[in-house]
One Martini backbone bead per residue (centre of mass of N, CA, C, O) as a GRO file, in nm:
protein
  395
    1MET     BB    1  -6.139  -2.497   3.257
    2PRO     BB    2  -6.390  -2.414   3.191
    3ARG     BB    3  -6.614  -2.368   2.934
    4HIS     BB    4  -6.725  -2.048   2.902
    5GLN     BB    5  -6.926  -1.881   2.744
    6ARG     BB    6  -6.829  -1.701   2.478
    7PRO     BB    7  -6.789  -1.447   2.306
    8ALA     BB    8  -6.855  -1.396   1.987
    9THR     BB    9  -6.663  -1.360   1.719
   10LYS     BB   10  -6.944  -1.382   1.563
   11ALA     BB   11  -7.255  -1.203   1.532
   12LEU     BB   12  -7.413  -1.503   1.453
   13VAL     BB   13  -7.342  -1.695   1.657
   14ALA     BB   14  -7.543  -1.941   1.856
   15CYS     BB   15  -7.480  -1.905   2.136
   16ALA     BB   16  -7.743  -1.790   2.228
   17VAL     BB   17  -8.068  -1.780   2.370
   18GLY     BB   18  -8.390  -1.779   2.226
   19LEU     BB   19  -8.588  -1.580   2.336
   20PRO     BB   20  -8.882  -1.475   2.338
   21VAL     BB   21  -9.024  -1.237   2.075
   22ALA     BB   22  -9.316  -1.146   2.108
   23ALA     BB   23  -9.275  -0.894   2.323
   24LEU     BB   24  -9.191  -0.699   2.141
   25LEU     BB   25  -9.142  -0.390   2.074
   26THR     BB   26  -9.256  -0.093   1.936
   27GLY     BB   27  -9.133   0.155   1.813
   28CYS     BB   28  -9.162   0.552   1.791
   29GLY     BB   29  -8.905   0.594   1.650
   30GLY     BB   30  -8.638   0.753   1.764
   31GLY     BB   31  -8.476   0.580   1.995
   32LEU     BB   32  -8.508   0.551   2.284
   33SER     BB   33  -8.671   0.384   2.555
   34GLY     BB   34  -8.722   0.370   2.924
   35ASP     BB   35  -8.739   0.027   2.881
   36SER     BB   36  -8.470   0.031   2.690
   37ILE     BB   37  -8.121  -0.115   2.559
   38ALA     BB   38  -8.247  -0.166   2.260
   39LYS     BB   39  -8.247  -0.108   1.897
   40VAL     BB   40  -8.375  -0.281   1.614
   41GLY     BB   41  -8.476  -0.079   1.456
   42ASP     BB   42  -8.824  -0.061   1.564
   43THR     BB   43  -8.720  -0.244   1.786
   44ASP     BB   44  -8.751  -0.330   2.142
   45ILE     BB   45  -8.517  -0.375   2.404
   46THR     BB   46  -8.562  -0.485   2.722
   47LYS     BB   47  -8.528  -0.548   3.027
   48THR     BB   48  -8.688  -0.792   3.086
   49GLN     BB   49  -8.521  -0.935   2.851
   50TYR     BB   50  -8.248  -0.921   2.962
   51GLU     BB   51  -8.290  -1.063   3.235
   52GLN     BB   52  -8.354  -1.351   3.097
   53SER     BB   53  -8.089  -1.369   2.934
   54LEU     BB   54  -7.920  -1.349   3.180
   55LYS     BB   55  -7.994  -1.591   3.365
   56PHE     BB   56  -7.931  -1.767   3.149
   57GLN     BB   57  -7.602  -1.721   3.153
   58GLU     BB   58  -7.579  -1.768   3.453
   59MET     BB   59  -7.657  -2.036   3.447
   60ARG     BB   60  -7.431  -2.149   3.235
   61ALA     BB   61  -7.199  -2.063   3.417
   62SER     BB   62  -7.258  -2.217   3.656
   63GLN     BB   63  -7.227  -2.495   3.488
   64GLN     BB   64  -6.921  -2.462   3.442
   65VAL     BB   65  -6.800  -2.427   3.714
   66THR     BB   66  -6.967  -2.726   3.799
   67GLY     BB   67  -6.928  -2.931   3.563
   68ASN     BB   68  -7.174  -3.005   3.519
   69LYS     BB   69  -7.362  -3.002   3.802
   70LEU     BB   70  -7.638  -2.819   3.887
   71PHE     BB   71  -7.875  -3.053   3.786
   72ALA     BB   72  -7.738  -3.257   4.065
   73SER     BB   73  -7.949  -3.121   4.226
   74ALA     BB   74  -8.266  -3.094   4.397
   75THR     BB   75  -8.194  -2.734   4.430
   76PRO     BB   76  -8.029  -2.536   4.238
   77GLN     BB   77  -7.806  -2.294   4.207
   78LEU     BB   78  -7.674  -1.989   4.157
   79ILE     BB   79  -7.412  -1.831   4.135
   80SER     BB   80  -7.205  -1.603   4.261
   81PHE     BB   81  -7.087  -1.314   4.048
   82LYS     BB   82  -6.963  -1.151   4.350
   83ALA     BB   83  -6.789  -1.017   4.511
   84PRO     BB   84  -6.524  -1.200   4.594
   85TYR     BB   85  -6.594  -1.496   4.451
   86THR     BB   86  -6.611  -1.758   4.630
   87GLU     BB   87  -6.768  -1.947   4.510
   88CYS     BB   88  -6.620  -1.968   4.209
   89GLN     BB   89  -6.363  -2.056   4.302
   90THR     BB   90  -6.463  -2.306   4.463
   91LYS     BB   91  -6.610  -2.472   4.245
   92LEU     BB   92  -6.363  -2.452   4.025
   93LYS     BB   93  -6.155  -2.576   4.201
   94ALA     BB   94  -6.313  -2.888   4.198
   95THR     BB   95  -6.295  -2.928   3.865
   96VAL     BB   96  -5.995  -2.983   3.891
   97PRO     BB   97  -5.797  -3.182   3.856
   98LYS     BB   98  -5.493  -3.293   4.000
   99GLU     BB   99  -5.288  -3.295   3.776
  100GLN     BB  100  -5.354  -2.980   3.730
  101GLN     BB  101  -5.344  -2.787   3.989
  102ALA     BB  102  -5.041  -2.684   3.975
  103GLN     BB  103  -5.092  -2.519   3.671
  104VAL     BB  104  -5.348  -2.369   3.882
  105THR     BB  105  -5.380  -2.057   3.980
  106PRO     BB  106  -5.562  -1.833   4.182
  107ALA     BB  107  -5.544  -1.603   4.010
  108GLN     BB  108  -5.700  -1.756   3.755
  109ILE     BB  109  -5.940  -1.837   3.852
  110LYS     BB  110  -6.047  -1.562   3.975
  111GLN     BB  111  -6.028  -1.412   3.703
  112TYR     BB  112  -6.211  -1.536   3.568
  113CYS     BB  113  -6.457  -1.463   3.766
  114GLU     BB  114  -6.437  -1.170   3.711
  115GLY     BB  115  -6.530  -1.179   3.418
  116ILE     BB  116  -6.828  -1.287   3.370
  117PRO     BB  117  -7.026  -1.044   3.418
  118GLU     BB  118  -6.925  -0.919   3.143
  119GLN     BB  119  -6.999  -1.162   2.960
  120ALA     BB  120  -7.283  -1.214   3.032
  121LYS     BB  121  -7.421  -0.936   2.947
  122SER     BB  122  -7.323  -0.962   2.657
  123LEU     BB  123  -7.450  -1.217   2.564
  124ALA     BB  124  -7.751  -1.119   2.642
  125VAL     BB  125  -7.733  -0.895   2.402
  126GLN     BB  126  -7.650  -1.052   2.172
  127GLN     BB  127  -7.887  -1.256   2.180
  128LEU     BB  128  -8.140  -1.056   2.133
  129ILE     BB  129  -8.039  -0.933   1.870
  130SER     BB  130  -7.980  -1.196   1.690
  131THR     BB  131  -8.244  -1.277   1.691
  132LYS     BB  132  -8.387  -1.016   1.525
  133VAL     BB  133  -8.186  -1.077   1.292
  134LEU     BB  134  -8.247  -1.369   1.206
  135ASP     BB  135  -8.554  -1.326   1.160
  136GLU     BB  136  -8.533  -1.115   0.954
  137GLU     BB  137  -8.357  -1.244   0.741
  138ALA     BB  138  -8.536  -1.520   0.701
  139LYS     BB  139  -8.790  -1.339   0.597
  140GLU     BB  140  -8.645  -1.231   0.377
  141ALA     BB  141  -8.527  -1.519   0.251
  142LYS     BB  142  -8.770  -1.735   0.268
  143ILE     BB  143  -8.710  -1.874   0.574
  144ASN     BB  144  -8.838  -2.203   0.734
  145VAL     BB  145  -8.882  -2.325   1.043
  146THR     BB  146  -8.983  -2.633   1.150
  147ASP     BB  147  -9.090  -2.785   1.384
  148ALA     BB  148  -8.967  -3.056   1.348
  149GLU     BB  149  -8.674  -2.948   1.327
  150ILE     BB  150  -8.673  -2.877   1.614
  151ASN     BB  151  -8.742  -3.178   1.762
  152LYS     BB  152  -8.509  -3.297   1.617
  153GLN     BB  153  -8.291  -3.129   1.846
  154LEU     BB  154  -8.401  -3.088   2.164
  155ASP     BB  155  -8.252  -3.298   2.311
  156ALA     BB  156  -7.955  -3.229   2.274
  157VAL     BB  157  -7.989  -2.935   2.407
  158TYR     BB  158  -8.076  -3.024   2.674
  159THR     BB  159  -7.827  -3.180   2.745
  160GLN     BB  160  -7.623  -2.944   2.711
  161GLU     BB  161  -7.765  -2.755   2.913
  162ILE     BB  162  -7.912  -2.942   3.173
  163GLY     BB  163  -7.888  -3.293   3.124
  164GLY     BB  164  -8.207  -3.271   3.043
  165LYS     BB  165  -8.533  -3.278   3.014
  166ALA     BB  166  -8.562  -3.361   3.331
  167ASN     BB  167  -8.471  -3.048   3.411
  168LEU     BB  168  -8.665  -2.834   3.343
  169ALA     BB  169  -8.823  -2.765   3.611
  170LYS     BB  170  -8.539  -2.676   3.770
  171PHE     BB  171  -8.514  -2.452   3.567
  172THR     BB  172  -8.746  -2.286   3.595
  173LYS     BB  173  -8.706  -2.229   3.884
  174LEU     BB  174  -8.426  -2.113   3.887
  175THR     BB  175  -8.516  -1.857   3.608
  176GLY     BB  176  -8.785  -1.830   3.499
  177LEU     BB  177  -8.810  -2.030   3.269
  178ASN     BB  178  -8.879  -2.195   2.969
  179GLY     BB  179  -8.890  -2.403   2.687
  180ASP     BB  180  -8.841  -2.193   2.488
  181VAL     BB  181  -8.546  -2.143   2.455
  182PHE     BB  182  -8.463  -2.382   2.305
  183LYS     BB  183  -8.619  -2.371   2.083
  184ASP     BB  184  -8.501  -2.060   2.014
  185LEU     BB  185  -8.224  -2.202   1.993
  186VAL     BB  186  -8.256  -2.398   1.750
  187ARG     BB  187  -8.379  -2.215   1.538
  188GLN     BB  188  -8.162  -2.036   1.501
  189GLY     BB  189  -7.952  -2.232   1.427
  190LEU     BB  190  -8.160  -2.299   1.155
  191GLU     BB  191  -8.115  -2.061   1.044
  192LEU     BB  192  -7.795  -2.015   1.040
  193GLN     BB  193  -7.767  -2.284   0.824
  194LYS     BB  194  -7.953  -2.167   0.594
  195LEU     BB  195  -7.834  -1.884   0.533
  196THR     BB  196  -7.552  -1.990   0.481
  197ALA     BB  197  -7.607  -2.189   0.264
  198LYS     BB  198  -7.730  -1.978   0.036
  199ALA     BB  199  -7.460  -1.813   0.052
  200THR     BB  200  -7.300  -2.089  -0.032
  201LYS     BB  201  -7.415  -2.262  -0.300
  202ASP     BB  202  -7.166  -2.151  -0.514
  203ALA     BB  203  -6.860  -2.168  -0.380
  204GLY     BB  204  -6.820  -2.505  -0.427
  205LYS     BB  205  -6.760  -2.371  -0.688
  206VAL     BB  206  -6.432  -2.514  -0.889
  207THR     BB  207  -6.254  -2.388  -1.124
  208GLU     BB  208  -5.973  -2.409  -1.346
  209LYS     BB  209  -5.931  -2.072  -1.279
  210ASP     BB  210  -5.939  -2.089  -1.001
  211VAL     BB  211  -5.705  -2.225  -0.952
  212GLN     BB  212  -5.452  -2.103  -1.130
  213ASP     BB  213  -5.486  -1.857  -1.006
  214TYR     BB  214  -5.419  -1.907  -0.736
  215TYR     BB  215  -5.136  -2.025  -0.789
  216ASN     BB  216  -5.007  -1.745  -0.915
  217LYS     BB  217  -5.063  -1.600  -0.637
  218ASN     BB  218  -4.900  -1.851  -0.487
  219LYS     BB  219  -4.617  -1.944  -0.585
  220LYS     BB  220  -4.423  -1.935  -0.378
  221GLN     BB  221  -4.538  -2.179  -0.218
  222TYR     BB  222  -4.397  -2.366  -0.467
  223ALA     BB  223  -4.104  -2.305  -0.383
  224GLN     BB  224  -3.766  -2.464  -0.440
  225PRO     BB  225  -3.500  -2.457  -0.287
  226GLU     BB  226  -3.206  -2.506  -0.272
  227SER     BB  227  -2.983  -2.803  -0.245
  228ARG     BB  228  -2.763  -2.997  -0.044
  229ASN     BB  229  -2.544  -3.266  -0.016
  230LEU     BB  230  -2.356  -3.389   0.263
  231HIS     BB  231  -2.005  -3.394   0.410
  232VAL     BB  232  -1.912  -3.416   0.746
  233VAL     BB  233  -1.662  -3.270   0.986
  234LEU     BB  234  -1.602  -3.206   1.301
  235THR     BB  235  -1.401  -3.001   1.511
  236LYS     BB  236  -1.238  -2.855   1.765
  237THR     BB  237  -0.978  -2.813   1.567
  238GLU     BB  238  -0.760  -2.731   1.305
  239ALA     BB  239  -0.553  -2.977   1.364
  240GLU     BB  240  -0.816  -3.200   1.303
  241ALA     BB  241  -0.886  -3.118   1.053
  242LYS     BB  242  -0.607  -3.147   0.891
  243LYS     BB  243  -0.626  -3.466   0.940
  244ALA     BB  244  -0.897  -3.481   0.815
  245ARG     BB  245  -0.836  -3.432   0.550
  246ALA     BB  246  -0.567  -3.570   0.486
  247GLU     BB  247  -0.736  -3.850   0.457
  248LEU     BB  248  -0.953  -3.784   0.260
  249ASP     BB  249  -0.717  -3.720   0.028
  250GLY     BB  250  -0.615  -4.049   0.074
  251GLY     BB  251  -0.905  -4.193   0.073
  252ALA     BB  252  -1.065  -4.182   0.287
  253THR     BB  253  -1.359  -4.199   0.466
  254PHE     BB  254  -1.580  -4.057   0.594
  255ALA     BB  255  -1.689  -4.274   0.825
  256SER     BB  256  -1.377  -4.285   0.939
  257VAL     BB  257  -1.331  -3.995   1.014
  258ALA     BB  258  -1.578  -3.897   1.167
  259LYS     BB  259  -1.518  -4.159   1.396
  260LYS     BB  260  -1.243  -4.017   1.472
  261TYR     BB  261  -1.318  -3.655   1.471
  262SER     BB  262  -1.618  -3.606   1.552
  263ILE     BB  263  -1.838  -3.393   1.775
  264ASP     BB  264  -2.120  -3.487   1.604
  265GLN     BB  265  -2.305  -3.733   1.659
  266VAL     BB  266  -2.509  -3.720   1.407
  267THR     BB  267  -2.300  -3.736   1.177
  268LYS     BB  268  -2.158  -3.978   1.287
  269ASN     BB  269  -2.418  -4.152   1.290
  270ALA     BB  270  -2.409  -4.113   0.931
  271ASP     BB  271  -2.133  -4.082   0.804
  272GLY     BB  272  -2.152  -3.743   0.790
  273LYS     BB  273  -2.432  -3.680   0.688
  274LEU     BB  274  -2.590  -3.403   0.530
  275ALA     BB  275  -2.903  -3.324   0.436
  276ASN     BB  276  -3.088  -3.081   0.282
  277VAL     BB  277  -2.952  -2.798   0.244
  278VAL     BB  278  -3.025  -2.477   0.316
  279LYS     BB  279  -3.072  -2.174   0.329
  280GLY     BB  280  -3.043  -2.061   0.701
  281GLN     BB  281  -2.974  -2.345   0.858
  282GLN     BB  282  -2.667  -2.279   0.930
  283GLU     BB  283  -2.396  -2.185   0.957
  284LYS     BB  284  -2.275  -1.921   0.768
  285ALA     BB  285  -1.975  -2.065   0.700
  286LEU     BB  286  -2.097  -2.334   0.605
  287GLU     BB  287  -2.266  -2.261   0.436
  288THR     BB  288  -2.075  -2.106   0.221
  289ALA     BB  289  -1.917  -2.350   0.147
  290ALA     BB  290  -2.131  -2.501   0.017
  291PHE     BB  291  -2.245  -2.288  -0.190
  292SER     BB  292  -1.898  -2.266  -0.349
  293THR     BB  293  -1.901  -2.534  -0.400
  294ALA     BB  294  -1.854  -2.838  -0.600
  295ALA     BB  295  -1.928  -3.129  -0.688
  296THR     BB  296  -1.702  -3.363  -0.494
  297GLU     BB  297  -1.575  -3.144  -0.325
  298LEU     BB  298  -1.335  -3.026  -0.110
  299ALA     BB  299  -1.365  -2.839   0.207
  300GLY     BB  300  -1.127  -2.700   0.426
  301PRO     BB  301  -1.106  -2.564   0.676
  302VAL     BB  302  -1.387  -2.431   0.888
  303LYS     BB  303  -1.456  -2.155   1.059
  304THR     BB  304  -1.692  -2.184   1.363
  305GLU     BB  305  -1.852  -2.163   1.648
  306THR     BB  306  -1.826  -2.505   1.707
  307GLY     BB  307  -1.550  -2.521   1.489
  308TRP     BB  308  -1.407  -2.737   1.235
  309TYR     BB  309  -1.480  -2.781   0.892
  310VAL     BB  310  -1.521  -3.065   0.661
  311LEU     BB  311  -1.622  -3.106   0.326
  312ARG     BB  312  -1.855  -3.249   0.079
  313VAL     BB  313  -2.020  -3.228  -0.230
  314ASP     BB  314  -2.290  -3.463  -0.337
  315LYS     BB  315  -2.539  -3.299  -0.394
  316ILE     BB  316  -2.732  -3.097  -0.632
  317THR     BB  317  -3.055  -2.899  -0.591
  318PRO     BB  318  -3.222  -2.714  -0.766
  319ALA     BB  319  -3.416  -2.469  -0.804
  320LYS     BB  320  -3.783  -2.500  -0.777
  321THR     BB  321  -4.126  -2.536  -0.929
  322ILE     BB  322  -4.395  -2.646  -0.883
  323PRO     BB  323  -4.630  -2.783  -1.084
  324TYR     BB  324  -4.927  -2.749  -1.120
  325ALA     BB  325  -5.005  -3.032  -1.215
  326GLN     BB  326  -4.936  -3.143  -0.923
  327VAL     BB  327  -5.143  -2.966  -0.742
  328LYS     BB  328  -5.446  -2.897  -0.848
  329ALA     BB  329  -5.607  -3.135  -0.687
  330VAL     BB  330  -5.569  -3.017  -0.424
  331LEU     BB  331  -5.630  -2.689  -0.461
  332LYS     BB  332  -5.927  -2.793  -0.526
  333GLN     BB  333  -6.005  -2.924  -0.247
  334GLN     BB  334  -5.930  -2.632  -0.093
  335LEU     BB  335  -6.122  -2.470  -0.204
  336GLU     BB  336  -6.387  -2.609  -0.176
  337GLN     BB  337  -6.357  -2.541   0.157
  338THR     BB  338  -6.266  -2.207   0.155
  339LYS     BB  339  -6.495  -2.050  -0.020
  340PRO     BB  340  -6.733  -2.095   0.158
  341GLN     BB  341  -6.604  -1.985   0.422
  342GLU     BB  342  -6.585  -1.705   0.272
  343ALA     BB  343  -6.870  -1.646   0.204
  344ALA     BB  344  -6.969  -1.643   0.491
  345GLN     BB  345  -6.797  -1.420   0.615
  346LYS     BB  346  -6.901  -1.200   0.403
  347TRP     BB  347  -7.231  -1.206   0.464
  348GLU     BB  348  -7.155  -1.190   0.805
  349GLU     BB  349  -7.055  -0.873   0.764
  350GLY     BB  350  -7.311  -0.767   0.603
  351VAL     BB  351  -7.497  -0.808   0.826
  352LEU     BB  352  -7.378  -0.622   1.049
  353LYS     BB  353  -7.335  -0.363   0.885
  354LYS     BB  354  -7.689  -0.352   0.820
  355TRP     BB  355  -7.745  -0.331   1.153
  356LYS     BB  356  -7.567  -0.162   1.288
  357GLU     BB  357  -7.723   0.079   1.131
  358LYS     BB  358  -7.991  -0.035   1.332
  359THR     BB  359  -7.831  -0.035   1.606
  360GLU     BB  360  -7.897   0.072   1.935
  361CYS     BB  361  -7.735   0.147   2.253
  362ARG     BB  362  -7.693   0.153   2.597
  363ASP     BB  363  -7.538   0.252   2.792
  364GLY     BB  364  -7.391  -0.056   2.922
  365TYR     BB  365  -7.481  -0.220   2.642
  366ASN     BB  366  -7.205  -0.153   2.412
  367THR     BB  367  -7.046  -0.436   2.365
  368VAL     BB  368  -7.146  -0.519   2.080
  369ALA     BB  369  -7.149  -0.544   1.732
  370PHE     BB  370  -7.417  -0.425   1.665
  371CYS     BB  371  -7.346  -0.166   1.786
  372LYS     BB  372  -7.296   0.146   1.638
  373ASN     BB  373  -7.203   0.242   1.984
  374GLN     BB  374  -6.964   0.102   2.049
  375GLU     BB  375  -6.821  -0.061   2.335
  376LYS     BB  376  -6.562  -0.153   2.527
  377PRO     BB  377  -6.492  -0.328   2.804
  378LYS     BB  378  -6.388  -0.231   3.107
  379THR     BB  379  -6.337  -0.573   3.154
  380THR     BB  380  -6.112  -0.679   2.954
  381THR     BB  381  -5.894  -0.856   3.105
  382ALA     BB  382  -6.083  -1.036   3.263
  383ALA     BB  383  -6.241  -1.120   3.002
  384GLY     BB  384  -6.010  -1.228   2.879
  385ALA     BB  385  -5.915  -1.433   3.036
  386ALA     BB  386  -6.176  -1.609   3.040
  387GLN     BB  387  -6.100  -1.678   2.745
  388THR     BB  388  -5.761  -1.818   2.816
  389GLN     BB  389  -5.771  -1.880   3.107
  390GLN     BB  390  -5.834  -2.222   3.091
  391PRO     BB  391  -5.875  -2.465   3.304
  392GLU     BB  392  -5.911  -2.800   3.305
  393SER     BB  393  -6.162  -2.998   3.361
  394GLY     BB  394  -6.360  -3.282   3.456
  395GLN     BB  395  -6.552  -3.387   3.195
   0.00000   0.00000   0.00000
């Protein structure tokens, strides 16, 4: 199924388009005005802005449902995402490759389409709030995004969103929005990129102490349990196991005895060898015998659920912990990658906490993480299906 834009798992991911913010109204005191769907700090987000943002999200959904072929038409039309979702289901089914159609049920397609309206609504609200938050955070951090930086990325965004700048006129006619939405999309992405870079500037500097502390804290990960190399013969009956044991006691090789008596093809083909046995991997009775027998000694017959074993312990490798010196280079490289990610997550969580306290959303629009009165979507099941049950399209 096409990968419809999902609600951001992180509040600041630039998944939504930055609609122009010049028209944002300044609130007068606490509470929401009659024309507001949310208030971020002292700034109201109006219903008009919401409707524009929703129109864009519906365009994105239409793009995905048609397999990015919406603007291939001379007169593109938004898909209707209203019950019974017939148009959505028909268009969506057409994008599933023939070889995958047997794996995609009509119920999955319908459930995906049913989840789109609530998902688009949440994305529209998320977009508008995150636009304001990113602008305020960039201003506070004295971060500036230039027109040159924006223009450098615009063509790629046009291609990604509407199939190229040549489709801008079609987009405007379809949605009533102009090219500013794409400039704002790029600006938001650059703001987020610069803010994240600033927040993680020193996180990639990993000291010897950092590596040593991580090793000590996670030492269990580098522990290797005792292991044993065996030779085994598995038979159906105790009588056959006794015959196998007698031949081995008489000097016959495990290779010849396994070939003659063993019912286990894997070890039989390996001349009876069963290497690197650790506790918890084999049948309990076999494991007990293997770890209670001295090296080079024979044991058995041993009764197990699959038959009777005769075995010999060839080699015992004691349990050990991989020394710090052997893993510190790999750990340092690992921490150089993960510490910036952790710092970015910590920064984002801080921004979310900060602005959640300053953001009030009207009931019915309060399904996003920034709303201090956040409420889960009423169509959780359908929305969840839209996020997880996505048959692949032939894009």
